[in-house]
PDB file of C-alpha atoms in Angstrom:
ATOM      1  CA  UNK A  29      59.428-192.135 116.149  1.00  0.00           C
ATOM      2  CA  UNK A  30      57.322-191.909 119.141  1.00  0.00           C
ATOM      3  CA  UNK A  31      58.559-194.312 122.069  1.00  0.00           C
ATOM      4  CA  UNK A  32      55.466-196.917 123.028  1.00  0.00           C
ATOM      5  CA  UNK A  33      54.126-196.466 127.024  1.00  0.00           C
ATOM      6  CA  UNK A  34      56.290-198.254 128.700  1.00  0.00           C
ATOM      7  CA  UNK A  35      53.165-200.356 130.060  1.00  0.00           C
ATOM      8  CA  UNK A  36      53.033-201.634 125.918  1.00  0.00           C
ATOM      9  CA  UNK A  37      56.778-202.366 126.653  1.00  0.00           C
ATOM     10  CA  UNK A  38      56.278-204.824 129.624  1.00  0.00           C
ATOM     11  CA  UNK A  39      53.122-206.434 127.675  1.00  0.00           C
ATOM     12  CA  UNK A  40      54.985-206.756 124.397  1.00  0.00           C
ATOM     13  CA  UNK A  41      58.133-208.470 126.205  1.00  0.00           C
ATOM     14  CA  UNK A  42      56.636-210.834 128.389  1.00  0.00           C
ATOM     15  CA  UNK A  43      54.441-211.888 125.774  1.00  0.00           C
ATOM     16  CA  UNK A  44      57.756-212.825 122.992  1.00  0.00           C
ATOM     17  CA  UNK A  45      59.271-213.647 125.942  1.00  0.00           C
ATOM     18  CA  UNK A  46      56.279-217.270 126.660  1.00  0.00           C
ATOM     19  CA  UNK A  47      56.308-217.379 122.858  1.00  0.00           C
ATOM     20  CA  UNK A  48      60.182-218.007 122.835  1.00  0.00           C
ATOM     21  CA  UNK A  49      59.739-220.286 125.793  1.00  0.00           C
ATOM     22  CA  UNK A  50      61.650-218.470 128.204  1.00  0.00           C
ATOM     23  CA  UNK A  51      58.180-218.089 130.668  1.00  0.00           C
ATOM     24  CA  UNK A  52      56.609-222.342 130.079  1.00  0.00           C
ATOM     25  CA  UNK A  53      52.967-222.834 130.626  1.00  0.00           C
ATOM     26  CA  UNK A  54      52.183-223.495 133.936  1.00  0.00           C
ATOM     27  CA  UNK A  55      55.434-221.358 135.277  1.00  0.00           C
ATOM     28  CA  UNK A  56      54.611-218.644 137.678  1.00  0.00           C
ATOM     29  CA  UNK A  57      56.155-215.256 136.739  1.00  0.00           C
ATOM     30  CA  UNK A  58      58.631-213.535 138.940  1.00  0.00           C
ATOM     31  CA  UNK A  59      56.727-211.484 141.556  1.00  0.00           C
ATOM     32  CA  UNK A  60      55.777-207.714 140.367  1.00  0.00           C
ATOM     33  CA  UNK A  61      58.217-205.871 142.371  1.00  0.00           C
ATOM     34  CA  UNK A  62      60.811-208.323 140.475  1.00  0.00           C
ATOM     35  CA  UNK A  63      59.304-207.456 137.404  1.00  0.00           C
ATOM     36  CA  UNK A  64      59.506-203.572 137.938  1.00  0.00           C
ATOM     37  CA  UNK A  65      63.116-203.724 138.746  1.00  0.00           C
ATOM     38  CA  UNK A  66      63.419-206.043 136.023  1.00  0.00           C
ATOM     39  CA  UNK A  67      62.043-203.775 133.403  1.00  0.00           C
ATOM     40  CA  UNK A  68      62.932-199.882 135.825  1.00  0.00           C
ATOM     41  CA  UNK A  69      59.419-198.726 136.255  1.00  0.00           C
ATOM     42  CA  UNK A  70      56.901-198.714 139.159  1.00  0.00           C
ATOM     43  CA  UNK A  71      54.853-202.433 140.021  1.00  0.00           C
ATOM     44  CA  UNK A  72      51.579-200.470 138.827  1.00  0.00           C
ATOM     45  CA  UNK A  73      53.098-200.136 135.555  1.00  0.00           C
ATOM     46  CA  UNK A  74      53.965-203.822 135.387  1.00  0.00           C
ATOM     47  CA  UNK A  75      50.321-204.792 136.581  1.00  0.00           C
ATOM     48  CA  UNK A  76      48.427-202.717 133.531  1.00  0.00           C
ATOM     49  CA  UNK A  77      51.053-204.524 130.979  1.00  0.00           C
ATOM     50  CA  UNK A  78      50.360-208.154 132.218  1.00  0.00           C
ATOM     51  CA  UNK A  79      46.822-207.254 133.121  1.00  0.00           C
ATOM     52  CA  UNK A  80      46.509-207.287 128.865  1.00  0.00           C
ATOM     53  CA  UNK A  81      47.892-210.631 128.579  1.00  0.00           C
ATOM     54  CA  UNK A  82      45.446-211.795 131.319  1.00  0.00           C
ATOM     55  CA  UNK A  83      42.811-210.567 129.372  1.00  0.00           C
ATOM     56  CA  UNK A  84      44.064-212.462 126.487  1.00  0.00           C
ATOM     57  CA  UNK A  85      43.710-215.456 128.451  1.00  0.00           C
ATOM     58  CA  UNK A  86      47.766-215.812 128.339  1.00  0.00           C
ATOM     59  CA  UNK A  87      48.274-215.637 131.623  1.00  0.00           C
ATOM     60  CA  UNK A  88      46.369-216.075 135.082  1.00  0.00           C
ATOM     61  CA  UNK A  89      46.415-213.913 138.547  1.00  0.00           C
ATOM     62  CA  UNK A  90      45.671-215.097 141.619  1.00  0.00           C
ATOM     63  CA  UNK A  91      45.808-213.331 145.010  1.00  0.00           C
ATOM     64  CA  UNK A  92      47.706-214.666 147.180  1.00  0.00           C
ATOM     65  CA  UNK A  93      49.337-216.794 144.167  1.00  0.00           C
ATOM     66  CA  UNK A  94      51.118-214.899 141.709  1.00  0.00           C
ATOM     67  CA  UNK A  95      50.746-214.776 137.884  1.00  0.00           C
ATOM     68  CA  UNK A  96      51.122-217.899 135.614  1.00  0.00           C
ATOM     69  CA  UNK A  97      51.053-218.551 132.318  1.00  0.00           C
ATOM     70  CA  UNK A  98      48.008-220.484 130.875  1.00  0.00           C
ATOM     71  CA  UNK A  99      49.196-220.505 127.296  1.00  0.00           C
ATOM     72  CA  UNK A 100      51.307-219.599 124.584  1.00  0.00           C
ATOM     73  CA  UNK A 101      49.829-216.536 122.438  1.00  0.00           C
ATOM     74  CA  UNK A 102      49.053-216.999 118.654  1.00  0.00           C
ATOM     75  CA  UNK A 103      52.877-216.462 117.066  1.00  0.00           C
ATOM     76  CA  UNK A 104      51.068-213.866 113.978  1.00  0.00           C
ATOM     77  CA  UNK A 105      52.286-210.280 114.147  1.00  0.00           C
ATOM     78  CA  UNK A 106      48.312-209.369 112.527  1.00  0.00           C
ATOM     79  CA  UNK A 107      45.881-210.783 115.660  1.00  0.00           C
ATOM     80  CA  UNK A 108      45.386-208.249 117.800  1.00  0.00           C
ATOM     81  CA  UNK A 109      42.415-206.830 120.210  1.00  0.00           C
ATOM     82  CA  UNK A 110      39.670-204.958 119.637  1.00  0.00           C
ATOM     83  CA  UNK A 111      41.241-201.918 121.282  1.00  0.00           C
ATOM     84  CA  UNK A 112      44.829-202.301 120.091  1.00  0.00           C
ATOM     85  CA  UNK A 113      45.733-200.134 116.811  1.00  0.00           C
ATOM     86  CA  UNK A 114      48.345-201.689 114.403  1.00  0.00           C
ATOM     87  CA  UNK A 115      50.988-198.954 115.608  1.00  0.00           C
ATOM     88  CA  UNK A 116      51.159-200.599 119.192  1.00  0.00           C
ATOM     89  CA  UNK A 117      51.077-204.708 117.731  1.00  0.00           C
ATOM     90  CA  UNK A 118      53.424-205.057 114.851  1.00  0.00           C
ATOM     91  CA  UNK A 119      55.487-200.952 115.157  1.00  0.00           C
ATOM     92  CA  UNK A 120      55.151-197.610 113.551  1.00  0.00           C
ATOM     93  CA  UNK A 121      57.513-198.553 110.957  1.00  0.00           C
ATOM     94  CA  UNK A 122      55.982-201.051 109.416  1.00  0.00           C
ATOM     95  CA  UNK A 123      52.508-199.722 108.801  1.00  0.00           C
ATOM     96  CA  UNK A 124      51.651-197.109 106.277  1.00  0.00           C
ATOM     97  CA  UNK A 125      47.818-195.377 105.890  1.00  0.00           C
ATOM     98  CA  UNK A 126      46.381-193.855 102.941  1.00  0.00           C
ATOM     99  CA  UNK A 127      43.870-191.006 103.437  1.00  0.00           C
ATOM    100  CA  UNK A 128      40.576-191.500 100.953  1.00  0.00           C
ATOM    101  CA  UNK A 129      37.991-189.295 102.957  1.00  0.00           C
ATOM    102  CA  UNK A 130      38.596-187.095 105.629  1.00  0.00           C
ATOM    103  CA  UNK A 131      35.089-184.770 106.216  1.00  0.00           C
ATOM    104  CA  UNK A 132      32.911-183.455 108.812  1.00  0.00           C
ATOM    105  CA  UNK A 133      29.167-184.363 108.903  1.00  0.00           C
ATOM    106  CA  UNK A 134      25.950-184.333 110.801  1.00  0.00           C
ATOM    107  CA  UNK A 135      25.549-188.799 111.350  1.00  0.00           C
ATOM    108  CA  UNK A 136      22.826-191.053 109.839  1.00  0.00           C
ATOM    109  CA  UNK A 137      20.162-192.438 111.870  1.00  0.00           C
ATOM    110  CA  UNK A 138      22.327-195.355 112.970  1.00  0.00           C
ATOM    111  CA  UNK A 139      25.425-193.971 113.576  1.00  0.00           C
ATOM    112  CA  UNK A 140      24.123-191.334 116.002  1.00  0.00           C
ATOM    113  CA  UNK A 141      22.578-194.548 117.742  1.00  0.00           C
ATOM    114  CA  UNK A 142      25.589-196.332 117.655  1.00  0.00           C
ATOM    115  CA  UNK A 143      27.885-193.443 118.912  1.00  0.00           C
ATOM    116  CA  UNK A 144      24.862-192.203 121.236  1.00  0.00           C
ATOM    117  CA  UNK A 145      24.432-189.019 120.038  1.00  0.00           C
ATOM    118  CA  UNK A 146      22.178-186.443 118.284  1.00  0.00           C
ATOM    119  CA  UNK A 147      21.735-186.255 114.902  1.00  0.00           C
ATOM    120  CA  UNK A 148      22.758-183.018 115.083  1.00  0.00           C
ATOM    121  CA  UNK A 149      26.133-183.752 116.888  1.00  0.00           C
ATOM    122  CA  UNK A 150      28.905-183.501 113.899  1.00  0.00           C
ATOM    123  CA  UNK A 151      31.070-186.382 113.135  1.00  0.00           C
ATOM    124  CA  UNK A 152      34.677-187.060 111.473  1.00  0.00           C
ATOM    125  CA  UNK A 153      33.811-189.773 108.272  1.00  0.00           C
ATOM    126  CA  UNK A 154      37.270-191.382 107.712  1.00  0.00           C
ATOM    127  CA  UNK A 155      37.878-193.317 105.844  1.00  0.00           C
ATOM    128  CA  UNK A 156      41.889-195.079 104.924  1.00  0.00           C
ATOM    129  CA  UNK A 157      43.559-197.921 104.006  1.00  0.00           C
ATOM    130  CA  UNK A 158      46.141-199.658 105.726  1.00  0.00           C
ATOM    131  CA  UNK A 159      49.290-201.333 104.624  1.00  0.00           C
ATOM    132  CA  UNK A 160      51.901-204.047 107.086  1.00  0.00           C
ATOM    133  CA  UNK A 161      55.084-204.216 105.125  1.00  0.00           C
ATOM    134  CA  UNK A 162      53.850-202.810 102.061  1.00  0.00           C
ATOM    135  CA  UNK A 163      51.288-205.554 101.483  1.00  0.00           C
ATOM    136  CA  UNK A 164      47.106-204.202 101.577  1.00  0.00           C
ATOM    137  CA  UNK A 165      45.668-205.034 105.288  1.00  0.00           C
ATOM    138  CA  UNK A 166      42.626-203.565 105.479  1.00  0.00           C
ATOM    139  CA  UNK A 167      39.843-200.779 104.556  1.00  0.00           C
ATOM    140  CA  UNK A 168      38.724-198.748 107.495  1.00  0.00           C
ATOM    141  CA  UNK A 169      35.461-196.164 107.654  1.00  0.00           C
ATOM    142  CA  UNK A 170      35.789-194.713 110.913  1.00  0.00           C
ATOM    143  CA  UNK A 171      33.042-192.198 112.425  1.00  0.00           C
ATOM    144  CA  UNK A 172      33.813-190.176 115.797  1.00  0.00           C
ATOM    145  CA  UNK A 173      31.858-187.041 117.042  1.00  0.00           C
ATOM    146  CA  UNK A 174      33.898-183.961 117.239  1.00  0.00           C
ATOM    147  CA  UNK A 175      32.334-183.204 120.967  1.00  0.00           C
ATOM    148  CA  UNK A 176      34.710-186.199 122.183  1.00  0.00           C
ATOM    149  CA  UNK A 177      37.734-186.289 120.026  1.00  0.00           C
ATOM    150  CA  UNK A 178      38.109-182.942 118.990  1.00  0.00           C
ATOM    151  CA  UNK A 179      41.095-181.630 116.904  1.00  0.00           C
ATOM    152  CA  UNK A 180      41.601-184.703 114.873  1.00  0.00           C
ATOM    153  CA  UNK A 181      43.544-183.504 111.867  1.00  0.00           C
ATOM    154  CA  UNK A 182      44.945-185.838 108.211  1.00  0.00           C
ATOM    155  CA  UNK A 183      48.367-186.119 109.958  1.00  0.00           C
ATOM    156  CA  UNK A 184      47.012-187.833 112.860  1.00  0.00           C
ATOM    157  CA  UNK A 185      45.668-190.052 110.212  1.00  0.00           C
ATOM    158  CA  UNK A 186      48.683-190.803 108.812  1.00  0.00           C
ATOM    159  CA  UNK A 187      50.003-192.172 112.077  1.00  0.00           C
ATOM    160  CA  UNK A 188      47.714-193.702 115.271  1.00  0.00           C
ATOM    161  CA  UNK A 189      44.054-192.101 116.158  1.00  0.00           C
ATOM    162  CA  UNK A 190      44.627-194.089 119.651  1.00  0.00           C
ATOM    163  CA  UNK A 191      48.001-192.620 120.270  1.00  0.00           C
ATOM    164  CA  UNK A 192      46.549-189.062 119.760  1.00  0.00           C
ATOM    165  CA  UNK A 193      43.553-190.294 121.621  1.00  0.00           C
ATOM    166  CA  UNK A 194      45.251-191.205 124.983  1.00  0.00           C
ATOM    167  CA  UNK A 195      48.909-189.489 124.924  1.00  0.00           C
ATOM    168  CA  UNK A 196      47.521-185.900 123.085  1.00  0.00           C
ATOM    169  CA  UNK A 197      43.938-185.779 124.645  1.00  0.00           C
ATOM    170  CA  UNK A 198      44.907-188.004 127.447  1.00  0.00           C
ATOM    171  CA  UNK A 199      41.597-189.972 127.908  1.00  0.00           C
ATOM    172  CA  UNK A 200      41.311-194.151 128.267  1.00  0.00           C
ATOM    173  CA  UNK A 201      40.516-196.700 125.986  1.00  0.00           C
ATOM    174  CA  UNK A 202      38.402-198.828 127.880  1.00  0.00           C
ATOM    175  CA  UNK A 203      36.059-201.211 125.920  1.00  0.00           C
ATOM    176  CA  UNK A 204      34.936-202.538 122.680  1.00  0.00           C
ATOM    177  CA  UNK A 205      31.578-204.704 121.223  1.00  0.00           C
ATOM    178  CA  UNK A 206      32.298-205.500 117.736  1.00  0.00           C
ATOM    179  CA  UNK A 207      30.095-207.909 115.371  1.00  0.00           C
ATOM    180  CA  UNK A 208      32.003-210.120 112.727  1.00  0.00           C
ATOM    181  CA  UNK A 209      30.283-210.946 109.707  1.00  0.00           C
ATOM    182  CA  UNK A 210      31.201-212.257 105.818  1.00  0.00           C
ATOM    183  CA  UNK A 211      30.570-210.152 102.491  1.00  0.00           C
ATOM    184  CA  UNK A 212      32.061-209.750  99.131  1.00  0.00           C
ATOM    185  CA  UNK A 213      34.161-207.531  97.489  1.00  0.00           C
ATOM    186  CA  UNK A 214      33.293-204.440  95.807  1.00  0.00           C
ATOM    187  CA  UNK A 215      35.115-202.878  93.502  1.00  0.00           C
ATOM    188  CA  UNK A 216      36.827-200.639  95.896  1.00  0.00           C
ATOM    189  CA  UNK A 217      37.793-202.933  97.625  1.00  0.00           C
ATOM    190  CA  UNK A 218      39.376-204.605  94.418  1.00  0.00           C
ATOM    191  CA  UNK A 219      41.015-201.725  93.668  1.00  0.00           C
ATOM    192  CA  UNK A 220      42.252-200.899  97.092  1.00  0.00           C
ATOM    193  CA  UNK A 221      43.327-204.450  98.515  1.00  0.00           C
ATOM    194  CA  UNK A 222      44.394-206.137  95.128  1.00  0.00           C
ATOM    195  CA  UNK A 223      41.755-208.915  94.923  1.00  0.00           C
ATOM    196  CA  UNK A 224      38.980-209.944  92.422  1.00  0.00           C
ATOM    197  CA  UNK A 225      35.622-208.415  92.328  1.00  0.00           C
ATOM    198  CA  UNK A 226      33.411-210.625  94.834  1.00  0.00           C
ATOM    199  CA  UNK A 227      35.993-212.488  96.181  1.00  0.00           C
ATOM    200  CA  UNK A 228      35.441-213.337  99.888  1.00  0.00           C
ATOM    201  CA  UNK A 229      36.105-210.649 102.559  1.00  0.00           C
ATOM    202  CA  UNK A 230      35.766-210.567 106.696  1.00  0.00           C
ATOM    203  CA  UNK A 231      33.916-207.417 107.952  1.00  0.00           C
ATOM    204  CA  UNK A 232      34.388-205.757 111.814  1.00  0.00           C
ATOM    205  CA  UNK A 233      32.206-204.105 112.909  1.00  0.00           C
ATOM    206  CA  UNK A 234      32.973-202.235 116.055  1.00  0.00           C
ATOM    207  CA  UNK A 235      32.017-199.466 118.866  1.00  0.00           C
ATOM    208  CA  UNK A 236      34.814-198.396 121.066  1.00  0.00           C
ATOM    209  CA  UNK A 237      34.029-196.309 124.124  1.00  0.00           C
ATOM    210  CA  UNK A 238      35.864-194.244 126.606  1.00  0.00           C
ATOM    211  CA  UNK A 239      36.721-195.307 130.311  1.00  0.00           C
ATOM    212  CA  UNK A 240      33.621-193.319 131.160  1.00  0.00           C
ATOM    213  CA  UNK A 241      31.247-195.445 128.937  1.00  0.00           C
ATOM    214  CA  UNK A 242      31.080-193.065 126.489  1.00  0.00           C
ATOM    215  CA  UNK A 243      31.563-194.455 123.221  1.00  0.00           C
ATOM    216  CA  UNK A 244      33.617-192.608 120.527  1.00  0.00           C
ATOM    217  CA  UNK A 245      34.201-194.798 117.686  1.00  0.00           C
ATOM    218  CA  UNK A 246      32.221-196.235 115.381  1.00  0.00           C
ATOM    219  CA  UNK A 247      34.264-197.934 112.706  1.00  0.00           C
ATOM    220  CA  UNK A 248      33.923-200.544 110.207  1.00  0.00           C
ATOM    221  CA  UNK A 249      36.698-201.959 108.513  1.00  0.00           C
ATOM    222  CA  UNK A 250      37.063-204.983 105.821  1.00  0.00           C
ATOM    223  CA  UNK A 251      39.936-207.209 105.931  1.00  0.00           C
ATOM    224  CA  UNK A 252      41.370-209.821 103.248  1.00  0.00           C
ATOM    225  CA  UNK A 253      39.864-213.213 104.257  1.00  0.00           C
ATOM    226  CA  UNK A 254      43.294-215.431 104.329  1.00  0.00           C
ATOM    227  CA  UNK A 255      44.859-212.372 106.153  1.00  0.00           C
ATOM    228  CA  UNK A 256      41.879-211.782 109.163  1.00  0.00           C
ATOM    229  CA  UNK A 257      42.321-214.346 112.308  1.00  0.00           C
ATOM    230  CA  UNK A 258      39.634-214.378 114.767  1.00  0.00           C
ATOM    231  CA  UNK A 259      40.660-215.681 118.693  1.00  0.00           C
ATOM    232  CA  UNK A 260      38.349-215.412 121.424  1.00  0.00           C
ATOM    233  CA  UNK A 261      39.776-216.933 125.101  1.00  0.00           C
ATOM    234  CA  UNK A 262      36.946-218.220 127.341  1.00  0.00           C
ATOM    235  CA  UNK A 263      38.642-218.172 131.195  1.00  0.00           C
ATOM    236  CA  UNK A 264      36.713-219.541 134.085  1.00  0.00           C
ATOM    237  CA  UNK A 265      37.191-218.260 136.961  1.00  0.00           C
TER     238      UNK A 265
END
């Protein structure tokens, strides 16, 4: 089992750590060279994993003030960000993929305009299911140009795109847009998720691009409407 950057290991502790109550709301956190002797790494390390909570609206940073915690994060081991996979939020071990297309192919109109490319740029069309704890999560069709992520093989597929994304090809997540919207559900997705024909489902939408601005996902994915929680933080600053 491949051990999570140990950024994901500050960010995942201090985070059960305000949900257990050991860091209240409105308590400042210790000061980030504290924290990186705390937790043995370097203060830069301890800023990216608390810079995620502050971009969860969890906590707050301040020059000149420290770090504070504004709330307690939703207690559900399924909510997670637009740029988190399910490997990094609830552990390799309990999340299982099954592989249902895995081809290469020149894009439609729209998904060259949503990835930015030609229509003669190839692209991977994946598409899987995923499983938490043995119980269907979600459907996932998942298009990325083979300029920007080459090498994607089925046993990457198996385990985390992202994790081959930034530890094998060693390029940065950066940013997502992603549009929310209702349908119902087909009959793969009956077959797939365990649910009746036109029963109500939650669709993502969702194009994830590069630290450069280049964007190299475009994925849709359709989630199980008592399953899929939605939580957007509005901070003022």
């Amino acid at each position: 089992m491949k051990k999570i950057p140990k950024y994901m290991e500050v960010y995942l502790d201090v985070k059960e750590k305000i949900m257990n109550g050991y860091y209240l709301v409105g308590e400042k956190l210790p000061s980030g060279g504290e924290l990186a002797e705390e937790y043995k790494t370097s203060k830069l390390t301890i800023k990216k994993g608390l810079d995620l909570l502050v971009s969860e609206g969890v906590l707050r940073s301040r020059s000149g003030f420290g770090t504070e915690v504004l709330r307690t994060p939703i207690d559900n081991s399924k909510v997670f960000g637009p740029n988190e996979g399910l490997f990094s939020v609830v552990g390799e071990e309990h999340v299982e993929s099954e592989i249902h297309n895995f081809s290469i192919e020149l894009p439609t109109e729209k998904i060259a305009d949503m990835l930015k490319i030609s229509s003669k740029d190839y692209v991977y069309n994946i598409i899987r299911s995923r499983f938490i704890d043995h119980q269907p999560y979600s459907i996932e069709q998942t298009f990325m140009p083979l300029s920007i992520i080459p090498g994607l093989e089925p046993k990457h597929l198996k385990k985390s795109v992202y994790s081959y994304i930034t530890q094998e090809l060693n390029l940065e997540i950066k940013d997502s847009h992603i549009w929310i919207k209702g349908d119902l559900a087909t009959e793969f997705d009956m077959h797939i998720l365990d649910i009746e024909k036109g029963e109500f489902m939650i669709e993502v939408d969702k194009v994830v691009s590069l630290s450069s601005g280049i964007p190299f996902e475009y994925s849709l994915s359709r989630h199980i409407y008592k399953d899929f929680v939605f939580e957007a933080v509005f901070v003022e600053n």
